[in-house]
CSV table of C-alpha atoms in Angstrom, one decimal:
chain,number,residue,atom,x,y,z
A,1,MET,CA,117.2,153.4,41.9
A,2,SER,CA,119.3,154.6,38.9
A,3,PHE,CA,120.8,152.2,36.4
A,4,ALA,CA,124.3,153.0,37.8
A,5,GLU,CA,123.2,152.0,41.3
A,6,ILE,CA,121.7,148.8,39.9
A,7,PHE,CA,125.1,148.0,38.4
A,8,THR,CA,126.8,148.6,41.7
A,9,VAL,CA,124.7,145.8,43.1
A,10,VAL,CA,124.9,143.4,40.1
A,11,VAL,CA,128.5,143.8,38.9
A,12,PRO,CA,130.3,142.7,42.1
A,13,VAL,CA,128.2,139.5,42.1
A,14,PHE,CA,129.4,138.6,38.6
A,15,LEU,CA,132.9,139.5,39.5
A,16,LEU,CA,132.9,137.0,42.3
A,17,ILE,CA,131.4,134.4,39.9
A,18,LEU,CA,134.2,135.2,37.5
A,19,VAL,CA,136.7,134.6,40.2
A,20,GLY,CA,135.2,131.2,40.9
A,21,TYR,CA,135.2,130.5,37.2
A,22,GLY,CA,138.9,131.3,37.0
A,23,THR,CA,139.8,129.1,40.0
A,24,GLY,CA,137.7,126.3,38.3
A,25,ARG,CA,139.6,126.7,35.0
A,26,ARG,CA,142.9,126.6,36.8
A,27,ALA,CA,141.8,123.6,38.8
A,28,LEU,CA,142.5,125.3,42.1
A,29,PHE,CA,139.4,123.5,43.4
A,30,ASP,CA,139.1,119.8,42.6
A,31,ALA,CA,135.8,118.0,42.8
A,32,GLY,CA,136.2,117.6,46.5
A,33,GLY,CA,137.0,121.3,47.0
A,34,ALA,CA,134.0,122.5,44.9
A,35,GLN,CA,131.8,120.1,46.9
A,36,ALA,CA,133.1,121.6,50.1
A,37,LEU,CA,132.1,125.1,48.9
A,38,ARG,CA,128.6,123.9,48.2
A,39,GLU,CA,128.2,122.1,51.5
A,40,LEU,CA,129.5,125.1,53.4
A,41,THR,CA,127.0,127.3,51.7
A,42,MET,CA,123.9,125.0,51.7
A,43,GLN,CA,124.4,123.2,55.0
A,44,LEU,CA,125.8,126.0,57.2
A,45,ALA,CA,126.1,129.6,56.0
A,46,LEU,CA,122.9,130.1,54.0
A,47,PRO,CA,120.6,128.3,56.5
A,48,ALA,CA,122.1,130.4,59.3
A,49,ALA,CA,121.5,133.6,57.3
A,50,LEU,CA,117.9,132.6,56.6
A,51,LEU,CA,117.2,131.4,60.1
A,52,LEU,CA,118.5,134.7,61.7
A,53,SER,CA,116.8,137.0,59.2
A,54,ILE,CA,113.4,135.4,59.5
A,55,TRP,CA,113.7,135.1,63.3
A,56,GLN,CA,114.3,138.8,63.5
A,57,THR,CA,111.4,139.6,61.2
A,58,PRO,CA,108.2,140.8,63.1
A,59,ARG,CA,105.2,138.5,63.1
A,60,HIS,CA,103.0,140.9,61.1
A,61,VAL,CA,105.5,141.3,58.3
A,62,LEU,CA,105.6,137.5,57.9
A,63,VAL,CA,101.8,137.4,57.7
A,64,GLU,CA,101.9,140.0,54.9
A,65,GLN,CA,104.0,137.6,52.8
A,66,LEU,CA,101.0,135.3,52.0
A,67,PRO,CA,100.5,136.9,48.5
A,68,LEU,CA,104.2,136.3,47.8
A,69,VAL,CA,103.8,132.6,48.6
A,70,GLY,CA,100.9,132.3,46.2
A,71,LEU,CA,102.7,134.2,43.4
A,72,LEU,CA,105.8,132.0,43.8
A,73,ALA,CA,103.7,128.9,43.8
A,74,PHE,CA,102.2,130.0,40.5
A,75,GLY,CA,105.7,130.7,39.0
A,76,PHE,CA,107.2,127.4,40.1
A,77,LEU,CA,104.3,124.9,40.1
A,78,ALA,CA,101.6,126.2,37.8
A,79,VAL,CA,104.0,127.3,35.1
A,80,TYR,CA,105.9,124.0,35.4
A,81,ALA,CA,102.7,122.0,34.9
A,82,VAL,CA,101.8,124.1,31.8
A,83,LEU,CA,105.3,123.7,30.3
A,84,LEU,CA,105.2,119.9,31.0
A,85,GLY,CA,101.9,119.6,29.3
A,86,VAL,CA,103.0,121.6,26.2
A,87,LEU,CA,106.2,119.6,25.9
A,88,ARG,CA,104.5,116.3,26.4
A,89,LEU,CA,101.3,116.8,24.4
A,90,ALA,CA,102.0,119.5,21.8
A,91,ALA,CA,105.7,118.9,21.2
A,92,ARG,CA,105.4,115.1,21.8
A,93,ARG,CA,108.5,114.9,23.9
A,94,PRO,CA,109.1,111.8,26.0
A,95,LEU,CA,108.0,112.2,29.6
A,96,ARG,CA,111.4,112.3,31.2
A,97,ARG,CA,112.8,114.8,28.7
A,98,ALA,CA,109.6,117.0,29.1
A,99,ALA,CA,110.0,116.8,32.9
A,100,LEU,CA,113.7,117.8,32.8
A,101,PHE,CA,113.3,120.7,30.3
A,102,ALA,CA,110.3,122.1,32.1
A,103,LEU,CA,112.2,122.0,35.3
A,104,ALA,CA,115.2,123.8,33.7
A,105,CYS,CA,112.9,126.6,32.6
A,106,VAL,CA,111.4,127.2,36.1
A,107,GLN,CA,114.1,126.4,38.6
A,108,PRO,CA,116.7,129.3,39.0
A,109,GLN,CA,119.8,129.7,41.2
A,110,TYR,CA,117.8,131.8,43.7
A,111,ALA,CA,119.8,130.5,46.7
A,112,PHE,CA,123.3,131.1,45.4
A,113,MET,CA,122.8,134.5,43.8
A,114,GLY,CA,119.7,135.7,45.5
A,115,THR,CA,121.3,136.5,48.9
A,116,SER,CA,123.7,139.0,47.3
A,117,ILE,CA,121.5,140.7,44.7
A,118,LEU,CA,118.2,140.7,46.6
A,119,GLY,CA,120.0,141.7,49.7
A,120,GLY,CA,121.5,144.6,48.0
A,121,LEU,CA,118.2,145.7,46.6
A,122,PHE,CA,115.8,145.1,49.5
A,123,GLY,CA,118.0,144.6,52.5
A,124,THR,CA,119.1,141.3,54.0
A,125,ALA,CA,116.1,140.7,56.2
A,126,GLU,CA,113.6,141.4,53.4
A,127,ALA,CA,115.5,139.2,50.9
A,128,ALA,CA,115.5,136.2,53.3
A,129,VAL,CA,111.7,135.7,53.2
A,130,PRO,CA,111.2,135.2,49.4
A,131,ILE,CA,114.4,133.1,49.3
A,132,ALA,CA,113.1,130.9,52.1
A,133,VAL,CA,109.6,130.6,50.5
A,134,ALA,CA,111.1,129.7,47.2
A,135,GLY,CA,113.3,127.0,48.9
A,136,ILE,CA,110.4,125.4,50.6
A,137,ILE,CA,108.2,125.3,47.5
A,138,VAL,CA,111.0,123.9,45.3
A,139,ASN,CA,112.6,121.4,47.6
A,140,VAL,CA,109.4,120.1,49.4
A,141,VAL,CA,107.0,120.2,46.4
A,142,LEU,CA,108.5,120.7,42.9
A,143,ASP,CA,111.7,118.6,43.0
A,144,PRO,CA,110.1,115.6,44.6
A,145,VAL,CA,107.2,115.7,42.1
A,146,VAL,CA,109.8,115.8,39.2
A,147,LEU,CA,111.7,112.9,40.7
A,148,ILE,CA,108.5,110.9,40.8
A,149,LEU,CA,107.8,111.7,37.1
A,150,LEU,CA,111.4,110.8,36.2
A,151,GLY,CA,111.0,107.5,38.0
A,152,MET,CA,108.0,106.5,35.8
A,153,PRO,CA,108.9,104.1,32.9
A,154,GLU,CA,108.6,105.4,29.4
A,155,HIS,CA,108.2,101.9,27.9
A,156,PRO,CA,107.5,99.1,30.4
A,157,GLU,CA,108.7,96.5,28.0
A,158,ARG,CA,112.2,97.9,28.1
A,159,ARG,CA,112.6,97.5,31.8
A,160,THR,CA,114.1,94.0,31.5
A,161,VAL,CA,117.7,94.0,32.4
A,162,THR,CA,120.1,91.6,30.7
A,163,ALA,CA,121.2,88.8,32.9
A,164,GLY,CA,124.6,89.4,34.4
A,165,ALA,CA,124.5,93.2,33.7
A,166,ALA,CA,125.9,95.4,36.4
A,167,ALA,CA,123.2,97.1,38.5
A,168,PRO,CA,123.3,100.9,38.3
A,169,ALA,CA,124.9,102.6,41.2
A,170,ARG,CA,122.3,103.7,43.8
A,171,ARG,CA,122.2,107.5,44.3
A,172,PRO,CA,120.2,109.5,46.8
A,173,ALA,CA,116.8,110.6,45.6
A,174,LEU,CA,117.3,114.2,46.4
A,175,ALA,CA,121.0,115.0,46.7
A,176,THR,CA,120.8,118.8,46.8
A,177,VAL,CA,118.7,121.8,47.5
A,178,GLY,CA,118.4,125.4,46.7
A,179,GLY,CA,120.0,125.6,43.3
A,180,GLY,CA,123.2,123.6,43.8
A,181,ALA,CA,124.4,120.3,42.4
A,182,PRO,CA,127.0,117.7,43.2
A,183,GLU,CA,130.1,117.6,41.0
A,184,ALA,CA,129.1,114.3,39.5
A,185,ALA,CA,126.1,116.0,37.9
A,186,THR,CA,127.8,116.5,34.6
A,187,GLU,CA,128.5,112.8,34.0
A,188,PRO,CA,125.7,111.3,31.9
A,189,ALA,CA,124.1,108.2,33.2
A,190,SER,CA,123.8,105.1,31.2
A,191,THR,CA,120.4,104.6,29.5
A,192,GLU,CA,121.0,101.3,27.9
A,193,THR,CA,118.4,99.4,30.0
A,194,GLY,CA,115.7,102.1,29.6
A,195,SER,CA,115.1,102.1,33.4
A,196,PRO,CA,116.1,104.9,35.8
A,197,GLY,CA,116.2,102.4,38.7
A,198,PRO,CA,113.7,102.1,41.6
A,199,ARG,CA,110.9,104.7,41.5
A,200,PRO,CA,111.5,107.2,44.4
A,201,SER,CA,108.9,107.4,47.1
A,202,VAL,CA,107.1,110.7,47.6
A,203,LEU,CA,107.4,110.5,51.4
A,204,ARG,CA,111.1,109.6,51.2
A,205,THR,CA,112.0,112.5,48.9
A,206,VAL,CA,110.0,115.0,50.8
A,207,GLY,CA,111.4,113.7,54.1
A,208,HIS,CA,114.9,114.0,52.7
A,209,ALA,CA,114.2,117.6,51.7
A,210,LEU,CA,112.8,118.5,55.1
A,211,ARG,CA,116.0,117.1,56.8
A,212,GLU,CA,118.2,119.6,54.9
A,213,PRO,CA,119.2,122.7,56.9
A,214,PHE,CA,118.2,124.9,54.0
A,215,CYS,CA,114.5,123.8,54.5
A,216,TRP,CA,114.2,123.4,58.3
A,217,GLY,CA,116.3,126.5,59.1
A,218,PRO,CA,113.8,129.0,57.7
A,219,VAL,CA,110.9,127.0,59.2
A,220,LEU,CA,112.5,127.1,62.6
A,221,GLY,CA,113.0,130.9,62.2
A,222,LEU,CA,109.4,131.2,61.2
A,223,VAL,CA,108.2,129.3,64.3
A,224,LEU,CA,110.4,131.4,66.6
A,225,SER,CA,109.2,134.7,65.1
A,226,VAL,CA,105.5,133.8,65.2
A,227,ALA,CA,106.0,132.6,68.8
A,228,GLY,CA,107.5,136.0,69.7
A,229,VAL,CA,110.8,134.5,70.9
A,230,GLY,CA,113.5,137.1,70.8
A,231,VAL,CA,117.0,136.5,69.4
A,232,PRO,CA,119.5,136.0,72.2
A,233,GLU,CA,122.6,138.2,71.8
A,234,ILE,CA,125.0,135.2,71.7
A,235,ALA,CA,122.9,133.5,69.1
A,236,ASP,CA,122.7,136.7,67.1
A,237,SER,CA,126.5,137.1,67.1
A,238,ALA,CA,127.2,133.4,66.3
A,239,LEU,CA,124.7,133.2,63.5
A,240,SER,CA,125.8,136.5,62.0
A,241,LEU,CA,129.4,135.3,61.8
A,242,LEU,CA,128.3,132.1,60.1
A,243,ALA,CA,125.9,133.9,57.8
A,244,GLY,CA,128.7,136.2,56.6
A,245,ALA,CA,130.2,133.4,54.6
A,246,ALA,CA,127.0,132.7,52.6
A,247,SER,CA,127.3,135.2,49.7
A,248,ALA,CA,130.9,134.9,48.9
A,249,THR,CA,131.2,131.1,49.0
A,250,ALA,CA,127.9,130.7,47.1
A,251,LEU,CA,129.1,132.9,44.2
A,252,VAL,CA,132.5,131.4,44.0
A,253,TYR,CA,130.8,127.9,43.8
A,254,VAL,CA,128.6,129.1,40.9
A,255,GLY,CA,131.8,130.1,39.0
A,256,VAL,CA,133.5,126.8,39.8
A,257,SER,CA,130.5,124.8,38.7
A,258,VAL,CA,130.2,126.7,35.4
A,259,ALA,CA,133.9,126.1,34.7
A,260,ARG,CA,133.3,122.4,35.1
A,261,ILE,CA,130.4,122.4,32.7
A,262,GLY,CA,132.5,123.9,29.9
A,263,ARG,CA,131.6,125.8,26.7
A,264,PRO,CA,127.9,125.8,25.9
A,265,ALA,CA,126.4,124.4,22.7
A,266,LEU,CA,124.1,127.1,21.3
A,267,SER,CA,121.3,124.9,19.9
A,268,PRO,CA,117.7,126.2,19.6
A,269,ALA,CA,116.7,124.1,22.7
A,270,VAL,CA,119.4,125.7,24.7
A,271,TRP,CA,118.3,129.2,23.7
A,272,ALA,CA,114.6,128.3,24.4
A,273,VAL,CA,115.3,127.1,27.9
A,274,SER,CA,117.7,130.0,28.7
A,275,LEU,CA,115.4,132.7,27.4
A,276,THR,CA,112.3,131.2,29.1
A,277,SER,CA,114.2,131.1,32.4
A,278,VAL,CA,115.7,134.6,32.5
A,279,VAL,CA,113.2,136.6,30.4
A,280,VAL,CA,109.8,134.9,29.8
A,281,LEU,CA,109.1,133.5,33.2
A,282,PRO,CA,110.0,136.5,35.3
A,283,LEU,CA,108.0,138.8,33.0
A,284,LEU,CA,105.0,136.5,33.2
A,285,VAL,CA,105.1,136.4,37.0
A,286,TYR,CA,105.7,140.1,37.2
A,287,GLY,CA,102.6,140.8,35.0
A,288,THR,CA,100.5,138.3,36.9
A,289,GLY,CA,101.6,139.9,40.2
A,290,LEU,CA,100.7,143.4,39.1
A,291,LEU,CA,97.2,142.1,38.3
A,292,LEU,CA,96.6,140.1,41.5
A,293,THR,CA,98.9,141.6,44.1
A,294,SER,CA,101.0,144.7,44.8
A,295,ALA,CA,104.0,146.0,42.7
A,296,ALA,CA,106.4,145.2,45.6
A,297,VAL,CA,105.3,141.5,45.8
A,298,ALA,CA,105.3,141.2,42.0
A,299,ALA,CA,108.9,142.6,42.0
A,300,GLN,CA,110.2,140.2,44.6
A,301,ALA,CA,108.7,137.2,42.9
A,302,ALA,CA,109.9,138.2,39.5
A,303,LEU,CA,113.4,138.7,40.7
A,304,ILE,CA,113.5,135.3,42.5
A,305,LEU,CA,112.6,133.7,39.2
A,306,ALA,CA,115.0,135.8,37.0
A,307,PHE,CA,118.2,134.1,38.1
A,308,PRO,CA,120.0,131.7,35.7
A,309,VAL,CA,119.1,128.0,35.3
A,310,SER,CA,119.9,126.0,38.4
A,311,PRO,CA,122.3,123.0,38.1
A,312,VAL,CA,119.7,120.8,39.8
A,313,PRO,CA,118.0,119.9,36.5
A,314,LEU,CA,121.4,119.0,35.2
A,315,MET,CA,121.9,116.6,38.1
A,316,PHE,CA,118.6,115.0,37.4
A,317,ALA,CA,119.4,114.8,33.7
A,318,ALA,CA,122.7,113.0,34.5
A,319,ARG,CA,120.8,110.4,36.5
A,320,HIS,CA,117.6,110.0,34.4
A,321,GLY,CA,118.2,111.5,31.0
A,322,SER,CA,120.3,111.0,27.9
A,323,ALA,CA,123.7,112.4,27.0
A,324,GLU,CA,121.9,114.9,24.8
A,325,ASP,CA,119.7,116.1,27.7
A,326,VAL,CA,122.9,116.6,29.8
A,327,ARG,CA,124.5,118.7,27.1
A,328,THR,CA,121.4,120.8,26.5
A,329,ILE,CA,120.7,121.6,30.1
A,330,GLY,CA,124.3,122.1,31.0
A,331,SER,CA,124.7,124.5,28.1
A,332,ALA,CA,121.5,126.3,29.3
A,333,VAL,CA,123.0,126.7,32.8
A,334,VAL,CA,126.0,128.5,31.2
A,335,LEU,CA,124.1,130.5,28.6
A,336,SER,CA,121.5,131.7,31.1
A,337,LEU,CA,124.2,132.9,33.4
A,338,LEU,CA,125.8,135.0,30.6
A,339,LEU,CA,122.4,136.4,29.5
A,340,SER,CA,121.5,137.3,33.1
A,341,PHE,CA,124.4,139.8,33.2
A,342,VAL,CA,122.2,141.9,30.9
A,343,THR,CA,118.6,140.7,31.7
A,344,LEU,CA,118.9,141.1,35.5
A,345,PRO,CA,119.8,144.8,35.5
A,346,LEU,CA,117.1,145.5,32.9
A,347,LEU,CA,114.5,143.6,35.0
A,348,ILE,CA,115.5,145.4,38.1
A,349,GLU,CA,115.1,148.7,36.2
A,350,LEU,CA,111.7,147.6,35.0
A,351,VAL,CA,110.3,146.6,38.4
A,352,GLY,CA,111.7,149.7,40.0
């Protein structure tokens, strides 16, 4: 694929994001409208696209994806653990800040941007499998583990709440999946008491993730494909119509959410998180994949991890971090998106 062909895949994606950014700046979508875009994508359109694509994938092709599962698990989970240890032990960052910044480095917007770019590169059916695998690893394993870490007290003696103080508003343990975030994510939470609230349960957060269509849709498609159940013509037509809305609404939502974050603050921490996300991590996974698996598997895993920083760490920072954490991670979301306009085509050219 020539560099010109790569740009024909990448540029339309960023043009739609720019459209969403413009509508966000002009306030054509209020908070409720932006939330509706996210819900349409994550609760209906994208799950339908993944369900149909995996359902239509032959059984033997799915079995061949096991190396991809391992490589993505390495990129999401093993690298997160290493970054958490470095930030916590070497850089001596507080546990919550280390957990948030490590998550921002490894969790990309694979769901919102992946369907368009990976679909243009590999085909819709081939792109659905790595996106679904990434969604299951992130939403069933990574994000619940991070929530447990964020629920651990930094200083037990600071957990005493002043008598008569208002209790913090209760929020869902896992409010989003797949790279999106609710509009309230940019509002920093109060940290005066030093306590993030009740520690979330592992089973509760995992159970919440499994109830999301973005998680159970691909799993259902996998079960039907392995069982050899064919796709009925009516189901094919209905799911195809719904899936057609996934790419456009997802990209417009990315632009709207970036507009709501505002201008990034270009601090060293913001640059470090952004460059780790869109350059260091995908290159590390690609090199590891070449050593352990095939070039095709390495390319798919690297491209899944090469997308900009997800707003999910920003949502977690608003609930559990400080105002400085919210500014840093929000700025990294914006900066990594700008950088990815250059880094994504270069990475695609590198992996062939």
